[in-house]
XYZ file of C-alpha atoms in Angstrom:
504
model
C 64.100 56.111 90.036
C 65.919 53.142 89.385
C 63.425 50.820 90.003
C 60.489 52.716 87.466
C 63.284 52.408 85.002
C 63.219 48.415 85.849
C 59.187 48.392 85.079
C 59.455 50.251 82.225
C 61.782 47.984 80.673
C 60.116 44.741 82.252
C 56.729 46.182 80.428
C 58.598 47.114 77.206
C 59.782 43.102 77.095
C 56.575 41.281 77.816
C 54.807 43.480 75.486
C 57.328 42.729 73.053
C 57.120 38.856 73.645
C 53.518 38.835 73.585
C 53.347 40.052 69.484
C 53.497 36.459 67.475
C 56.425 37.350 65.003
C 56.675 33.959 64.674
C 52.539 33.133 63.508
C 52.717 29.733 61.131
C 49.742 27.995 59.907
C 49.805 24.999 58.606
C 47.926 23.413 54.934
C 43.996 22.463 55.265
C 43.775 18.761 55.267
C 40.042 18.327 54.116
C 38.774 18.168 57.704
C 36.497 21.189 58.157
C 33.424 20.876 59.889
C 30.033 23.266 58.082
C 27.006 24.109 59.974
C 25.138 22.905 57.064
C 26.207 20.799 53.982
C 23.471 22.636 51.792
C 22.240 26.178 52.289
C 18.839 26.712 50.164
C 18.382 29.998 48.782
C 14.589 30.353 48.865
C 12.616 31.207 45.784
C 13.493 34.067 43.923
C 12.205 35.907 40.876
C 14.460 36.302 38.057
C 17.311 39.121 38.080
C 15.778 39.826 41.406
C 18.366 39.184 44.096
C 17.984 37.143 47.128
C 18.547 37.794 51.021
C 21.300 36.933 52.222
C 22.403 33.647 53.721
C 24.876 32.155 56.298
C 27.323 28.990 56.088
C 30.201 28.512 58.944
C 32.942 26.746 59.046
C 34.793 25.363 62.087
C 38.202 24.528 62.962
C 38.241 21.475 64.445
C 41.620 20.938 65.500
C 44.438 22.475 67.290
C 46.011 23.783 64.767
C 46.050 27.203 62.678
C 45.440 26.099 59.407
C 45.408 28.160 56.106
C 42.794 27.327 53.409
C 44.871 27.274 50.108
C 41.322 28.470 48.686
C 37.249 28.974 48.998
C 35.488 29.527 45.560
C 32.598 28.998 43.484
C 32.700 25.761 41.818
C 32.016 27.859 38.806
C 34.339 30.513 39.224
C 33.689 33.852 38.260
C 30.709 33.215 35.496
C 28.888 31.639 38.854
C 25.729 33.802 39.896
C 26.304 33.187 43.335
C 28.583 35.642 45.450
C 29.876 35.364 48.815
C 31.667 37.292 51.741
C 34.288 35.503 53.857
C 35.172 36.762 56.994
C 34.509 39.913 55.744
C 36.770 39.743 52.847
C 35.384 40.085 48.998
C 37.717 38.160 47.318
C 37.800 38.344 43.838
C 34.420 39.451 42.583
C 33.227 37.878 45.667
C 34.243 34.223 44.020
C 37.168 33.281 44.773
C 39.242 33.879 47.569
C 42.935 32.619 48.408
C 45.535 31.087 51.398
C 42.432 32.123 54.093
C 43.657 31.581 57.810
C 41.360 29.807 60.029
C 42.647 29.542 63.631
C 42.542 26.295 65.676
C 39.265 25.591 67.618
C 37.692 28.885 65.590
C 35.055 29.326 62.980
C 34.637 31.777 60.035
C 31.260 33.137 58.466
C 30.484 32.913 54.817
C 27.403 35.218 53.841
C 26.201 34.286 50.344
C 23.553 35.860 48.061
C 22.622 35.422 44.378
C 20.736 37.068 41.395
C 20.223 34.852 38.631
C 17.817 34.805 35.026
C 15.542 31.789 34.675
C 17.640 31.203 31.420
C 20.340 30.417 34.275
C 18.740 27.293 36.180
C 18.130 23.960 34.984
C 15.047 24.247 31.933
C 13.207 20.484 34.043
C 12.890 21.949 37.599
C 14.386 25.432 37.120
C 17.036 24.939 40.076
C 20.107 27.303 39.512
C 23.009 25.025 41.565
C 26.772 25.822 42.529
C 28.832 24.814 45.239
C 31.577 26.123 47.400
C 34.361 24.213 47.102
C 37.076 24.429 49.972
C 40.837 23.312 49.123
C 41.048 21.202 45.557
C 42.323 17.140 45.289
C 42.124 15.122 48.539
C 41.069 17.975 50.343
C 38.404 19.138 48.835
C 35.350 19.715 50.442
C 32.378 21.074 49.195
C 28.555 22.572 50.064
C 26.004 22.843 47.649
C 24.367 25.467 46.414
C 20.204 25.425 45.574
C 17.836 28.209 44.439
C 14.863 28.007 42.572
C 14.087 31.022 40.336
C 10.792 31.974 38.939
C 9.532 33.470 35.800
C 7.079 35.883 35.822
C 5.758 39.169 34.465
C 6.783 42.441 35.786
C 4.727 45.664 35.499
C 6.206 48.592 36.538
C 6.643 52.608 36.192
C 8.525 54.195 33.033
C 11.295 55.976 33.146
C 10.815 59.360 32.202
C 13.286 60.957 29.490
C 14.633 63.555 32.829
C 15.201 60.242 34.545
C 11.947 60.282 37.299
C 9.869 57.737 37.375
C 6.353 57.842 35.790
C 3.769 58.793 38.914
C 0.160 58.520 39.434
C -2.042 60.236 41.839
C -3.652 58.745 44.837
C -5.825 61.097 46.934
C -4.278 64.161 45.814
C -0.861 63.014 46.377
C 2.162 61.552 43.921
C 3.310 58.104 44.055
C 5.653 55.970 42.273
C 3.088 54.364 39.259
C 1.560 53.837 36.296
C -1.951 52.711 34.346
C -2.239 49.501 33.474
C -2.839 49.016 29.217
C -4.882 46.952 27.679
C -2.844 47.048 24.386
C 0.745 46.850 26.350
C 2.860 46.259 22.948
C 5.198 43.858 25.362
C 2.389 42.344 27.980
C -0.605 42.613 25.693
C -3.994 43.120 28.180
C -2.829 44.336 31.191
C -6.298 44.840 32.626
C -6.489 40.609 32.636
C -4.644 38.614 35.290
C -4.221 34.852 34.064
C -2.485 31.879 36.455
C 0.396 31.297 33.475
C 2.724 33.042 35.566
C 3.451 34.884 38.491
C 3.030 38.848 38.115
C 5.521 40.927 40.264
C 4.210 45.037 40.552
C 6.233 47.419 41.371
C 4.656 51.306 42.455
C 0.975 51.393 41.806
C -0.566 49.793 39.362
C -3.535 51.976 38.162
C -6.734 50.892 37.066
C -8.353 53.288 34.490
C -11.173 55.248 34.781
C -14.347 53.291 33.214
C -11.922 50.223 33.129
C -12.365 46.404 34.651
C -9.403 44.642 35.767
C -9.975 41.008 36.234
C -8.048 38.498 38.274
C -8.422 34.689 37.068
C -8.767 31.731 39.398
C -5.154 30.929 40.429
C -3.642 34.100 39.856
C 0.004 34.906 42.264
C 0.457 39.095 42.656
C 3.246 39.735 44.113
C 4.069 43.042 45.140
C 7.495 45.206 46.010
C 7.838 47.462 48.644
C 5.363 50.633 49.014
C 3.243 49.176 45.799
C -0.271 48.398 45.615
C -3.445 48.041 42.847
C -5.383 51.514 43.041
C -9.144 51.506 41.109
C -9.326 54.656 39.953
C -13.291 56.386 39.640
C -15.644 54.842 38.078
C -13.410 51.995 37.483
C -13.907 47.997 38.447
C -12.286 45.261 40.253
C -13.076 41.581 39.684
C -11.167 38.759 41.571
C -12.545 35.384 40.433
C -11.239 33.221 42.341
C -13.081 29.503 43.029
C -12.793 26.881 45.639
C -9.242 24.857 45.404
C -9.150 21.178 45.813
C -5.605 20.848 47.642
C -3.308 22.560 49.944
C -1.288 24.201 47.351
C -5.013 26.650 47.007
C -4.325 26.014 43.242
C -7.487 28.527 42.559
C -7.107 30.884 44.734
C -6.109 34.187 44.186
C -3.352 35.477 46.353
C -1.814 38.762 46.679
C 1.423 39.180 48.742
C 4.640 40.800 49.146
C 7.626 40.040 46.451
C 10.147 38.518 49.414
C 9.572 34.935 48.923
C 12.101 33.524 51.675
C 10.331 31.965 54.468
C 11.600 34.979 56.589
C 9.102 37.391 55.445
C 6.214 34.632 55.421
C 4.369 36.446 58.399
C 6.027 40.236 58.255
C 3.245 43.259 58.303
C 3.742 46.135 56.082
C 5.853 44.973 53.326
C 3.908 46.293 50.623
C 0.705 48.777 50.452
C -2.559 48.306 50.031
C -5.311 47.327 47.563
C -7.239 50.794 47.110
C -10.693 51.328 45.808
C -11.167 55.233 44.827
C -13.951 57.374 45.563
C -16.539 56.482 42.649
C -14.943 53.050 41.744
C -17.955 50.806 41.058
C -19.470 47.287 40.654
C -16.560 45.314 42.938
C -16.736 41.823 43.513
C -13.894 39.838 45.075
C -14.113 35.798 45.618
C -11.517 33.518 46.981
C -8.436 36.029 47.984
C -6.172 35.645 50.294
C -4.162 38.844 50.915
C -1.648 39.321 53.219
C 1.511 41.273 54.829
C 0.092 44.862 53.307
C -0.031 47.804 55.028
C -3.762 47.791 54.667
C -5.513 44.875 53.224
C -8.262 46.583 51.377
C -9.154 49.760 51.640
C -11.886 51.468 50.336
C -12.783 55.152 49.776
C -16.481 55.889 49.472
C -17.293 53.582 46.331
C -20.633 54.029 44.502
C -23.589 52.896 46.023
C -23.185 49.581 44.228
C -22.648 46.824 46.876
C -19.093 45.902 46.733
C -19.640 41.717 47.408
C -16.475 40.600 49.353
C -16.622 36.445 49.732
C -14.525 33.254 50.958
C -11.765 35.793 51.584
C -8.451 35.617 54.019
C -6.515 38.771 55.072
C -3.915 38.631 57.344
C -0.894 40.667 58.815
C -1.661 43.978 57.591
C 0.408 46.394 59.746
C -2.906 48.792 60.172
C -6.200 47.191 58.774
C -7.043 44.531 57.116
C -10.013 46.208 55.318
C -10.792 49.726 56.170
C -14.137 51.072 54.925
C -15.154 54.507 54.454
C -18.747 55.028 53.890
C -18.919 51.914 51.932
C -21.517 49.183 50.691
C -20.331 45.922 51.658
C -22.018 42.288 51.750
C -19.537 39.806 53.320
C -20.040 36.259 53.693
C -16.682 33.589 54.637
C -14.204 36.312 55.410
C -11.010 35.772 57.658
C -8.798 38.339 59.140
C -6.461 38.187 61.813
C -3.690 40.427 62.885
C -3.837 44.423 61.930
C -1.666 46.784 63.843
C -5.174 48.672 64.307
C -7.812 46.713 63.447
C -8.970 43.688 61.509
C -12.190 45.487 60.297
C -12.912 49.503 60.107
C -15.865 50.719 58.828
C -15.517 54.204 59.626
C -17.327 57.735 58.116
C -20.987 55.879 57.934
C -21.683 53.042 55.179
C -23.890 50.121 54.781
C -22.591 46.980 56.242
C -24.152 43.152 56.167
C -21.141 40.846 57.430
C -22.385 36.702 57.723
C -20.302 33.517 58.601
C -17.245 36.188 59.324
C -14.282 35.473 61.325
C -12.631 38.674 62.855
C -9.809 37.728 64.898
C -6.843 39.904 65.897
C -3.750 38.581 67.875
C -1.672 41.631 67.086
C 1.371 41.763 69.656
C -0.324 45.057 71.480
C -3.305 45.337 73.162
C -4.668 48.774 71.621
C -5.967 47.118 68.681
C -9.798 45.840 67.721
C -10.851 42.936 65.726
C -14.286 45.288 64.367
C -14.187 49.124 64.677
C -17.905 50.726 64.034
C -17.488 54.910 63.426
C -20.105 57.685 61.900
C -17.317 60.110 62.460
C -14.227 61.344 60.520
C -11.675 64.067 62.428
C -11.222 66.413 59.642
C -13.983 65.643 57.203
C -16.850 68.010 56.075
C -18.588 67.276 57.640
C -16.860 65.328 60.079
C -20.449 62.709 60.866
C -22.317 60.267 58.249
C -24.802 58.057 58.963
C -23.937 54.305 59.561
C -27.481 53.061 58.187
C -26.609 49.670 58.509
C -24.265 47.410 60.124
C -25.205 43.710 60.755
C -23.405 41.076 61.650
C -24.670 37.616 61.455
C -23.039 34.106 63.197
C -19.719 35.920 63.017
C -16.977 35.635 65.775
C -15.569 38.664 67.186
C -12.286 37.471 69.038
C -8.593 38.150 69.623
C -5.986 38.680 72.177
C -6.907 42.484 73.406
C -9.764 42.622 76.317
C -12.043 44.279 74.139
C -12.366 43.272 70.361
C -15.337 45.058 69.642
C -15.332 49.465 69.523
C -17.950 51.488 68.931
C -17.098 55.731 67.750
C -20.239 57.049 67.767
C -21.733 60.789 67.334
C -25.441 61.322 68.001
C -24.856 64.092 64.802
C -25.713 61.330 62.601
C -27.673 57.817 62.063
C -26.024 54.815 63.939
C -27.974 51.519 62.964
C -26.261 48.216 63.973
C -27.063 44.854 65.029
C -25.008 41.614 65.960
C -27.178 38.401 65.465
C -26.166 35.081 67.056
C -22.235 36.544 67.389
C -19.414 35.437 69.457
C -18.286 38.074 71.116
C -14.939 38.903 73.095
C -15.611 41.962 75.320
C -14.449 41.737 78.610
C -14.795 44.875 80.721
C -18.013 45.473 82.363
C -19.452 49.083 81.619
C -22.617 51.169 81.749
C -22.063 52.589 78.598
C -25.917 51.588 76.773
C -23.953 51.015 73.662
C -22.300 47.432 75.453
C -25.104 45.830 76.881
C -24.959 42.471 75.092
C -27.245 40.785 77.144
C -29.763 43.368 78.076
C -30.208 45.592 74.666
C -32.407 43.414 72.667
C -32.538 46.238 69.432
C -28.689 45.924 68.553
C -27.624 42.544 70.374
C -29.447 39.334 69.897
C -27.931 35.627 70.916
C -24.774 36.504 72.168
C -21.872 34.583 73.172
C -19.987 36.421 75.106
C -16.338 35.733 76.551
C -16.407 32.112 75.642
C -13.413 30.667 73.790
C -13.953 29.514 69.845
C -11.277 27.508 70.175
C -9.512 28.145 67.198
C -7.218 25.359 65.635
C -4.396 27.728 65.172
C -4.468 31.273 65.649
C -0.843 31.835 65.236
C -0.557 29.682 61.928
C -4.132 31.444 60.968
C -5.817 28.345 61.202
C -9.568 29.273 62.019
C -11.080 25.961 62.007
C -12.624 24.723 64.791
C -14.599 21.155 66.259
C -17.235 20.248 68.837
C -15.059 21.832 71.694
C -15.521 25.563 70.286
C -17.808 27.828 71.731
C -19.137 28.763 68.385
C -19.736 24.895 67.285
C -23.437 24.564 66.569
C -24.164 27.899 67.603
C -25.470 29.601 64.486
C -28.475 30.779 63.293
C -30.573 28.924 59.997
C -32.012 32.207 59.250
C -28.467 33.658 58.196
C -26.859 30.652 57.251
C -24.440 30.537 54.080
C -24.817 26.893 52.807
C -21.249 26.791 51.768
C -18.267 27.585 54.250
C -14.937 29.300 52.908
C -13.482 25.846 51.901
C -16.442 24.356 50.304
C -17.757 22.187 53.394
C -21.637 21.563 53.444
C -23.181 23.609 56.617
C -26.925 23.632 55.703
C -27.917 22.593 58.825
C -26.429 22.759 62.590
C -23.837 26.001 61.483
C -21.210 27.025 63.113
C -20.189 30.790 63.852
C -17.711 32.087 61.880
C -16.107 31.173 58.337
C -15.381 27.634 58.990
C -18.064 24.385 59.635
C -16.721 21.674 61.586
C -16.548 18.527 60.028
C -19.330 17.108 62.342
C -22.375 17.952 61.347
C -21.054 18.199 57.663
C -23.378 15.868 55.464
């Protein structure tokens, strides 16, 4: 008994010993170490607020040291805020006597939301900076964020306090119809390059309405928004060729989170929806990209819908789906869709030249061209497919098989692939895949031969003499311009792109 009673007190003293009653720190002396000495807070839109970044700050040397204080160079009227350590300070400011242990490191998160009336009028930079201990210790790291103007359009709030909704398909979303006499934005239904336009919900074209899209124009849309073309309604994008890298005329629709971050992330806004009846569509020189689905169109009018010198990519289902539509593509680029790059599914009339359908989506159940007469659930469920050609297009991507056919005998199912490259790996008897054999529906095919892309990752679809698809095209089909403006009027490639050697 008597020796438990020795443990228990043994245990009760080193226990005891081991609590620091006697923790000291001593003052900052201006020798912290960052992991940065500028943290860039990427482009944001006015009073729209940032992610969130990270600065840390090391200890260097052996001992504890208290920080007699972190703040905002401008105090409490700054527009930056921060965390430290998980403390809020005041107001997220400023923050007092904060303990940093020796050889340790603490984590400030910082985030901002600022009016373009805040940043600097000549290169509309809104600056700060964090400034550690004050005198001959201070330290500090700068603060940069660039903010944007632009024009917001977005749903009214209704006097029970719900937003205003319009109706896609039978079903309610967050929206509204976009005015030609807006008493604040004047003509809504035209799209100028002045400034950027951030939508929020759907924006609504009118019935018997045009909405127009200049050359240069910058959508940029939130979460679960999108453009829907009501019936009998129109949709012109006018874009042109640009001259430099910064695509000065082209006209680019993308989600609203500008940091780097969400450069390549699927799904971050919806779609681009052409209603059952919409008419007379003509889209030039888009780029579109990190939707849910790129374009997709409900059983237009007959009208052919002309899509040209267009880019779609990372569209977490399709990049356009097609539903017993009238389409004439020429220069169009899309590459990685959760499902598939291009769907034309329910019938349709299809004539797709100089196209390049890639898709490198991360699984391997995807397709970079889905054919289908069919629709589960439809009444009736077949429509003919009366035409769809593809001319000295590439058909590639990262799956075995890029190319899928869904066909019922209940209804017409005309297609043909002219002078294609085409990635389709698995041999099969199915009559529907012989490429080299079936002489009605496949003419000139490459198949399982590597175009060589410049950059498939960066959605670079260039390619040179090494590509499977250099010089491979047909005169008969040929577009004389590629997407980019380069000469190919004789010797074309396949796909969207010429090669700069045979370029006069």
């Amino acid at each position: 008994m008597r020796q438990y009673f020795i443990f228990f007190i043994f245990g009760i003293l080193l226990t005891t010993s081991s609590c620091r009653t006697d923790f000291y720190t001593v003052a900052s002396s201006g020798n912290l170490k960052f992991s940065k000495d500028t943290v860039y807070l990427d482009t944001i839109f006015k009073n729209i607020g940032s992610a969130t970044y990270q600065l840390k700050v090391y200890n260097k040397s052996k001992d504890d040291i208290s920080i007699p204080t972190i703040q905002l160079k401008n105090g409490l009227n700054s527009k930056y805020r921060m965390t430290v350590d998980g403390m809020s300070g005041n107001n997220g400011k400023i923050f007092k006597d904060v303990t940093l242990l020796a050889k340790d490191s603490l984590y400030i998160f910082i985030e901002t939301t600022a009016d373009i009336t805040d940043a600097n009028p000549t290169d509309f930079l809104y600056t700060d900076q964090i400034q550690f201990d004050s005198g001959a210790n201070l330290q500090e790291v700068a603060l940069v964020t660039l903010i944007q103007d632009a024009v917001f359009l977005y749903p009214k709030i209704n006097s029970d306090g719900t937003k205003e909704k319009i109706q896609i398909d039978g079903k309610s979303f967050d929206g509204f119809y976009l005015d030609e006499n807006d008493p604040i934005n004047g003509n809504e239904l035209l799209f100028t390059n002045k400034k950027p336009y951030v939508i929020y919900g759907f924006a609504g074209v009118p019935v018997d309405k045009t909405v127009t899209f200049q050359a240069g124009t910058r959508i940029f849309f939130h979460a679960n928004s999108g453009l829907y073309v009501d019936n009998k309604a129109s949709l012109q994008i006018n874009g042109t060729i640009s001259t430099t890298d910064k695509l000065e005329n082209e006209i680019i629709f993308e989600g609203d989170r500008l940091e780097s971050l969400y450069a390549n992330i699927p799904g971050q806004w919806n779609s681009v929806i052409l209603a059952n009846g919409s008419k007379n569509h003509s889209i030039n020189h888009l780029t579109l990209k990190n939707a849910i689905s790129g374009l997709n169109i409900k059983s237009p009018d007959n009208a052919t819908i002309q899509i040209k010198n267009t880019q779609i990519y990372n569209c977490a289902e399709y990049g356009i789906l097609a539903k017993n539509a009238n389409i004439n593509g020429e220069n169009i680029v899309i590459n990685y869709a959760g499902l598939s790059s291009l769907s034309c599914i329910y019938g349709g009339n299809y004539v797709f030249t100089h196209c390049t359908f890639n898709n490198n989506w991360q699984n391997t159940s995807h397709f970079a061209v889905n054919l289908s007469n069919i629709l589960v659930g439809a009444n009736p469920e077949t429509n003919p497919l009366t035409q769809a050609t593809f001319n000295n297009c590439i058909i590639y991507g990262s799956s075995t098989n890029e190319f899928n056919l869904n066909k019922s005998t209940n209804a017409a199912f005309v297609y043909q692939l002219n002078n294609c490259l085409l990635k389709f790996s698995n041999s099969t008897t199915n009559p529907d895949y012989q490429f080299k054999t079936d002489a009605v529906h496949y003419n000139q095919i490459i198949l399982n031969e590597n175009p060589k892309f410049f950059n498939v990752s960066q959605n670079k679809f260039n390619i040179d003499n090494a590509s499977a698809a250099f010089a491979k095209g047909n005169q008969i089909y040929v577009i004389p311009i590629d997407i980019i403006g380069k000469n190919r009027t004789f010797h074309p490639d396949l796909g969207a792109y010429q090669s700069a050697a045979f370029t006069k």
